[in-house]
CSV table of C-alpha atoms in Angstrom, one decimal:
chain,number,residue,atom,x,y,z
A,15,MET,CA,-9.9,21.7,-12.9
A,16,ILE,CA,-8.9,19.0,-15.4
A,17,THR,CA,-5.9,16.7,-14.9
A,18,LEU,CA,-4.5,14.6,-17.7
A,19,GLY,CA,-1.7,12.0,-17.5
A,20,ALA,CA,0.0,9.2,-19.3
A,21,GLU,CA,2.3,6.3,-18.5
A,22,ALA,CA,4.4,3.9,-20.6
A,23,ARG,CA,6.4,1.0,-19.3
A,24,ALA,CA,8.2,-2.0,-20.7
A,25,ASP,CA,9.5,-4.9,-18.6
A,26,ARG,CA,11.8,-7.7,-19.7
A,27,VAL,CA,13.4,-10.6,-18.0
A,28,LYS,CA,16.0,-12.9,-19.5
A,29,SER,CA,17.4,-15.7,-17.3
A,30,VAL,CA,18.3,-19.4,-17.5
A,31,ASP,CA,15.6,-20.3,-15.0
A,32,SER,CA,12.7,-18.1,-16.1
A,33,GLY,CA,13.4,-17.8,-19.9
A,34,ASP,CA,12.9,-14.6,-21.9
A,35,HIS,CA,9.7,-12.6,-21.3
A,36,GLU,CA,8.6,-9.1,-22.0
A,37,THR,CA,5.5,-7.1,-21.3
A,38,ARG,CA,4.4,-3.6,-22.3
A,39,LEU,CA,1.9,-1.2,-20.7
A,40,GLY,CA,0.5,2.0,-21.9
A,41,ALA,CA,-2.0,4.0,-19.8
A,42,GLY,CA,-3.8,7.3,-19.8
A,43,TYR,CA,-5.9,8.9,-17.2
A,44,LEU,CA,-8.3,11.9,-16.9
A,45,GLN,CA,-9.7,13.6,-13.8
A,46,ASP,CA,-12.1,16.5,-13.6
A,47,GLU,CA,-12.7,18.4,-10.4
A,48,ILE,CA,-16.0,20.1,-10.5
A,49,SER,CA,-17.0,22.8,-7.9
A,50,ILE,CA,-20.8,22.5,-7.7
A,51,ASP,CA,-20.7,25.3,-5.1
A,52,GLU,CA,-18.3,26.6,-2.4
A,53,GLN,CA,-19.0,23.6,-0.2
A,54,LEU,CA,-19.6,20.7,-2.6
A,55,ILE,CA,-16.9,19.3,-4.9
A,56,LEU,CA,-17.4,16.4,-7.4
A,57,VAL,CA,-14.4,14.6,-8.8
A,58,LEU,CA,-14.9,12.3,-11.8
A,59,GLY,CA,-12.1,10.4,-13.5
A,60,GLY,CA,-10.9,7.2,-15.2
A,61,ARG,CA,-7.8,5.3,-16.2
A,62,PHE,CA,-7.4,3.3,-19.4
A,63,ASP,CA,-4.8,0.5,-19.4
A,64,ASP,CA,-3.5,-1.2,-22.5
A,65,HIS,CA,-1.5,-4.3,-21.5
A,66,SER,CA,0.3,-6.5,-24.0
A,67,VAL,CA,-0.7,-9.7,-22.2
A,68,TYR,CA,-4.0,-8.8,-20.5
A,69,GLY,CA,-5.6,-6.5,-23.0
A,70,THR,CA,-7.4,-3.2,-22.4
A,71,LYS,CA,-9.2,-2.2,-19.2
A,72,PHE,CA,-11.0,0.9,-18.2
A,73,SER,CA,-11.2,1.9,-14.5
A,74,PRO,CA,-13.6,4.7,-13.6
A,75,ARG,CA,-13.6,6.5,-10.2
A,76,GLY,CA,-15.7,9.2,-8.6
A,77,SER,CA,-15.8,11.0,-5.3
A,78,LEU,CA,-17.9,13.6,-3.6
A,79,ARG,CA,-16.6,16.0,-0.9
A,80,TYR,CA,-18.8,18.3,1.2
A,81,LEU,CA,-17.5,21.0,3.5
A,82,ILE,CA,-19.4,22.1,6.6
A,83,ALA,CA,-18.1,25.7,6.6
A,84,LYS,CA,-19.1,26.5,10.2
A,85,THR,CA,-17.0,23.7,11.8
A,86,GLY,CA,-14.5,23.0,8.9
A,87,THR,CA,-15.7,19.4,8.9
A,88,VAL,CA,-15.3,17.5,5.6
A,89,LEU,CA,-17.6,14.6,4.6
A,90,ARG,CA,-16.5,12.4,1.7
A,91,VAL,CA,-17.5,9.3,-0.2
A,92,SER,CA,-15.9,7.6,-3.2
A,93,ALA,CA,-16.3,4.6,-5.5
A,94,GLY,CA,-14.1,3.2,-8.2
A,95,LYS,CA,-12.8,0.2,-10.1
A,96,ALA,CA,-9.2,-0.8,-10.4
A,97,PHE,CA,-7.0,-3.1,-12.6
A,98,ARG,CA,-3.7,-4.6,-11.4
A,99,ALA,CA,-1.6,-6.8,-13.6
A,100,PRO,CA,0.7,-9.4,-12.0
A,101,THR,CA,4.3,-8.1,-11.4
A,102,PHE,CA,7.3,-9.8,-13.1
A,103,ASN,CA,8.2,-11.3,-9.7
A,104,ASP,CA,4.7,-12.8,-9.5
A,105,LEU,CA,5.0,-14.3,-13.0
A,106,TYR,CA,8.6,-15.4,-13.3
A,107,TRP,CA,10.3,-15.5,-9.9
A,108,SER,CA,12.7,-18.3,-9.3
A,109,ASP,CA,15.2,-19.1,-6.6
A,110,PRO,CA,17.3,-22.1,-5.4
A,111,TRP,CA,14.9,-22.8,-2.5
A,112,GLY,CA,11.9,-23.7,-4.6
A,113,ASN,CA,9.9,-20.4,-4.6
A,114,ILE,CA,8.6,-19.9,-8.1
A,115,GLY,CA,6.4,-17.5,-10.0
A,116,ASN,CA,3.2,-18.4,-11.7
A,117,PRO,CA,2.9,-17.5,-15.4
A,118,ASP,CA,-0.8,-18.5,-15.4
A,119,LEU,CA,-1.8,-15.7,-13.1
A,120,LEU,CA,-4.8,-13.5,-14.0
A,121,PRO,CA,-4.9,-9.8,-13.3
A,122,GLU,CA,-6.8,-8.4,-10.3
A,123,ILE,CA,-10.0,-6.6,-10.9
A,124,SER,CA,-11.4,-4.7,-7.9
A,125,LYS,CA,-14.3,-2.5,-6.9
A,126,GLU,CA,-13.9,-0.2,-3.9
A,127,TYR,CA,-16.2,2.0,-1.9
A,128,ASP,CA,-15.2,4.2,1.0
A,129,GLY,CA,-16.5,7.0,3.1
A,130,GLY,CA,-15.2,9.1,5.9
A,131,ILE,CA,-15.0,12.3,7.9
A,132,GLU,CA,-12.2,14.8,8.4
A,133,GLN,CA,-12.1,17.3,11.2
A,134,PRO,CA,-9.4,20.0,11.6
A,135,PHE,CA,-8.7,21.8,14.8
A,136,GLY,CA,-7.4,25.1,13.7
A,137,ASP,CA,-4.1,24.7,11.8
A,138,LYS,CA,-2.5,22.6,14.6
A,139,ALA,CA,-4.3,19.3,14.6
A,140,SER,CA,-6.7,17.1,12.6
A,141,ILE,CA,-8.4,13.7,12.7
A,142,LYS,CA,-9.6,11.5,9.9
A,143,LEU,CA,-11.9,8.4,10.0
A,144,THR,CA,-12.5,6.2,7.0
A,145,ALA,CA,-14.5,3.0,6.4
A,146,PHE,CA,-13.8,0.9,3.3
A,147,HIS,CA,-15.2,-2.1,1.4
A,148,ARG,CA,-13.4,-3.8,-1.4
A,149,ARG,CA,-14.5,-6.7,-3.6
A,150,ILE,CA,-11.5,-8.2,-5.5
A,151,LYS,CA,-11.6,-10.8,-8.3
A,152,ASN,CA,-8.5,-12.9,-8.8
A,153,LEU,CA,-6.6,-11.4,-5.8
A,154,ILE,CA,-2.9,-12.3,-6.0
A,155,GLN,CA,-1.4,-13.8,-2.9
A,156,TRP,CA,1.8,-15.8,-2.4
A,157,GLU,CA,0.7,-19.2,-0.9
A,158,GLN,CA,2.7,-22.2,0.4
A,159,TYR,CA,2.4,-25.1,-2.1
A,160,ALA,CA,5.0,-27.3,-0.3
A,161,PRO,CA,6.8,-27.1,3.0
A,162,TRP,CA,8.8,-23.8,3.0
A,163,GLN,CA,8.1,-23.2,-0.7
A,164,TYR,CA,5.8,-20.5,-2.1
A,165,THR,CA,4.1,-19.5,-5.3
A,166,PRO,CA,1.6,-16.8,-6.1
A,167,MET,CA,-2.0,-17.8,-6.7
A,168,ASN,CA,-5.3,-16.1,-7.6
A,169,ILE,CA,-8.0,-16.1,-5.0
A,170,GLY,CA,-11.2,-16.3,-7.0
A,171,ARG,CA,-13.2,-13.7,-5.0
A,172,ALA,CA,-12.1,-11.8,-1.9
A,173,GLU,CA,-14.0,-9.3,0.3
A,174,ILE,CA,-12.0,-6.9,2.4
A,175,LYS,CA,-13.7,-4.6,4.9
A,176,GLY,CA,-12.3,-2.4,7.5
A,177,PHE,CA,-11.7,1.1,8.9
A,178,GLU,CA,-8.8,3.5,9.4
A,179,GLY,CA,-8.2,6.3,11.8
A,180,GLU,CA,-5.6,9.0,11.5
A,181,ALA,CA,-4.6,11.9,13.8
A,182,SER,CA,-1.9,14.5,13.6
A,183,VAL,CA,-0.8,17.5,15.7
A,184,THR,CA,1.7,20.2,15.3
A,185,PRO,CA,2.3,21.6,18.8
A,186,VAL,CA,5.1,23.9,17.7
A,187,ALA,CA,6.4,25.0,14.3
A,188,GLY,CA,8.5,22.2,12.7
A,189,LEU,CA,7.3,19.4,14.9
A,190,THR,CA,4.5,17.0,13.8
A,191,LEU,CA,3.2,14.0,15.7
A,192,ALA,CA,1.0,11.5,13.9
A,193,ALA,CA,-0.7,8.2,14.4
A,194,ASN,CA,-2.6,5.8,12.2
A,195,TYR,CA,-4.6,2.7,13.0
A,196,THR,CA,-6.1,0.3,10.5
A,197,TYR,CA,-8.3,-2.7,11.0
A,198,THR,CA,-8.9,-5.1,8.2
A,199,ASN,CA,-11.2,-8.1,7.8
A,200,PRO,CA,-10.2,-10.1,4.7
A,201,ILE,CA,-12.3,-13.0,3.6
A,202,ASP,CA,-11.7,-15.6,0.8
A,203,GLU,CA,-15.4,-15.9,-0.3
A,204,LEU,CA,-14.9,-19.2,-2.1
A,205,ALA,CA,-13.2,-20.9,0.8
A,206,GLY,CA,-15.2,-19.0,3.4
A,207,GLU,CA,-12.2,-18.3,5.6
A,208,LYS,CA,-9.8,-15.5,6.5
A,209,ILE,CA,-7.0,-14.5,4.2
A,210,TYR,CA,-4.1,-15.1,6.5
A,211,THR,CA,-1.5,-13.1,4.5
A,212,ILE,CA,-3.3,-9.8,5.2
A,213,PRO,CA,-2.8,-8.3,8.6
A,214,GLU,CA,-5.7,-7.8,11.0
A,215,GLU,CA,-4.4,-4.7,12.7
A,216,GLN,CA,-1.7,-2.1,12.0
A,217,LEU,CA,-0.7,0.8,14.2
A,218,LYS,CA,1.8,3.4,13.1
A,219,ALA,CA,3.2,6.4,15.0
A,220,SER,CA,5.6,9.0,13.7
A,221,VAL,CA,7.5,12.1,14.7
A,222,SER,CA,8.7,14.6,12.1
A,223,LEU,CA,11.1,17.4,12.8
A,224,SER,CA,11.8,20.1,10.2
A,225,PHE,CA,14.6,22.6,10.6
A,226,PRO,CA,15.1,26.0,8.9
A,227,ALA,CA,18.1,24.6,6.9
A,228,LYS,CA,15.5,22.3,5.1
A,229,THR,CA,16.6,19.2,7.0
A,230,ILE,CA,13.9,16.8,8.0
A,231,VAL,CA,14.3,14.1,10.6
A,232,TYR,CA,11.6,11.4,10.5
A,233,LEU,CA,11.0,8.6,13.0
A,234,GLU,CA,8.3,5.9,12.6
A,235,GLY,CA,7.3,3.0,14.7
A,236,LYS,CA,5.0,0.2,13.4
A,237,HIS,CA,3.2,-2.6,15.2
A,238,VAL,CA,1.4,-5.3,13.1
A,239,LYS,CA,-0.9,-8.0,14.4
A,240,ASN,CA,-1.6,-10.8,11.9
A,241,TYR,CA,-4.4,-13.3,11.6
A,242,GLU,CA,-3.5,-16.9,12.3
A,243,ARG,CA,-4.9,-20.3,11.4
A,244,PRO,CA,-7.4,-21.8,13.9
A,245,THR,CA,-4.7,-24.0,15.4
A,246,GLU,CA,-2.5,-21.1,16.2
A,247,ASP,CA,-2.6,-17.8,18.1
A,248,ALA,CA,-2.3,-14.6,16.2
A,249,TRP,CA,1.3,-13.4,16.1
A,250,GLN,CA,2.5,-9.8,16.0
A,251,TYR,CA,5.7,-7.8,15.6
A,252,GLY,CA,7.0,-4.2,15.9
A,253,VAL,CA,9.7,-2.3,14.2
A,254,LEU,CA,11.2,1.2,14.4
A,255,ASN,CA,12.7,3.1,11.4
A,256,ALA,CA,14.3,6.5,10.9
A,257,LYS,CA,15.2,8.7,8.0
A,258,ILE,CA,17.1,12.1,7.6
A,259,THR,CA,16.4,14.1,4.4
A,260,GLN,CA,18.2,17.2,3.2
A,261,ILE,CA,16.3,19.2,0.6
A,262,VAL,CA,18.4,21.0,-1.9
A,263,GLU,CA,17.3,23.7,-4.3
A,264,PHE,CA,19.6,23.6,-7.3
A,265,ARG,CA,17.8,26.3,-9.2
A,266,GLN,CA,14.2,27.4,-9.9
A,267,GLY,CA,12.3,24.4,-11.0
A,268,LEU,CA,15.0,21.9,-10.1
A,269,ARG,CA,14.8,20.5,-6.6
A,270,GLY,CA,16.6,17.5,-5.1
A,271,GLU,CA,16.8,15.4,-1.9
A,272,ILE,CA,19.7,13.7,-0.2
A,273,PHE,CA,18.6,11.1,2.3
A,274,VAL,CA,19.9,8.4,4.6
A,275,GLY,CA,17.8,6.0,6.6
A,276,LEU,CA,18.0,3.2,9.2
A,277,ASN,CA,15.5,0.4,9.2
A,278,ASN,CA,14.9,-1.9,12.2
A,279,ILE,CA,16.9,0.3,14.5
A,280,PHE,CA,16.9,-2.1,17.4
A,281,ASP,CA,17.8,-5.1,15.2
A,282,ARG,CA,14.6,-7.0,16.1
A,283,LYS,CA,14.1,-10.5,14.8
A,284,TYR,CA,10.7,-10.6,13.2
A,285,SER,CA,8.7,-12.2,10.4
A,286,VAL,CA,5.8,-11.1,8.2
A,287,VAL,CA,5.2,-14.6,6.9
A,288,ARG,CA,4.9,-17.9,8.7
A,289,THR,CA,5.2,-21.4,7.2
A,290,TYR,CA,3.1,-24.5,8.1
A,291,ASP,CA,3.4,-28.2,8.3
A,292,PHE,CA,0.8,-29.6,5.8
A,293,PHE,CA,0.2,-32.7,7.9
A,294,THR,CA,-0.5,-31.0,11.3
A,295,ASP,CA,-1.6,-27.5,10.0
A,296,ASN,CA,0.7,-26.0,12.6
A,297,HIS,CA,3.3,-23.3,12.5
A,298,SER,CA,6.6,-24.8,11.4
A,299,GLY,CA,8.9,-21.8,11.0
A,300,ASP,CA,9.3,-18.1,10.2
A,301,TYR,CA,10.5,-16.3,7.1
A,302,PRO,CA,12.8,-13.7,8.7
A,303,MET,CA,12.9,-10.1,7.7
A,304,PRO,CA,16.3,-8.3,7.3
A,305,PRO,CA,18.2,-7.2,10.4
A,306,ARG,CA,19.2,-3.6,11.0
A,307,GLU,CA,20.1,-2.0,7.7
A,308,ILE,CA,21.2,1.5,6.6
A,309,TYR,CA,20.5,3.0,3.2
A,310,GLY,CA,20.9,6.3,1.4
A,311,GLY,CA,20.2,8.0,-1.9
A,312,VAL,CA,19.6,11.1,-4.0
A,313,SER,CA,16.5,12.1,-5.9
A,314,VAL,CA,15.9,15.0,-8.3
A,315,GLN,CA,12.6,16.5,-9.3
A,316,PHE,CA,12.3,18.6,-12.5
């Protein structure tokens, strides 16, 4: 099976602080799924990006999937290359508190390898284990350049290793329980130290309820443990979110969703970024995340 796709995007910013800037991106991708036999599937593909600032890049990717028919076990490996241009916020952000973008950023170029195993238990439950290894050139991270002030910078070479485990179970029709755990070990290879802006551990658990009227109630809890500098203990936080979605069928081929959600249900005070005193290398404050918030929207698919 062959899959083709294309993307075109133009971004422009015009402001007193940042000036007038525009970028354009055109991209095309191709993927071919080849069934070598009933148990072995090879997928080969690639993406071609043409960026008005960063030029042209080709990103190949391939994967191999093997099914052990007797047990339903799936073994898989994949490898690929990726290109990511800086966002407009990365390049041209500006605010009254001294946080600024960096127009001299270079795009990220990465290579990724992963392998894993999937095991279903009938049609009611499944588990999935994955190990991954990424090498990234020019990783973009927002770093503190002065007390309480941030700007994005390129990390020359980064190595990110880790593993992920997932499990889901559907005890009764319409009810799905799921959990996901990720461990990450990110290293700045030039500095020889941890990348403190990437979490060490993330644990997610969710409950999804689907009703005959095509209403879906979704509840997700997340716990994140971050790396910390040698002079500090690791800090962690947890948050609970909910979302209700109503699926609407307007006509054949036209489907929509009406949704409302509540983030940070218990109005927890937490931070995903910490600031430091340059003179003592100690924690000097937190960058607080939003309090409890409600949102809603409508989406339509053609």
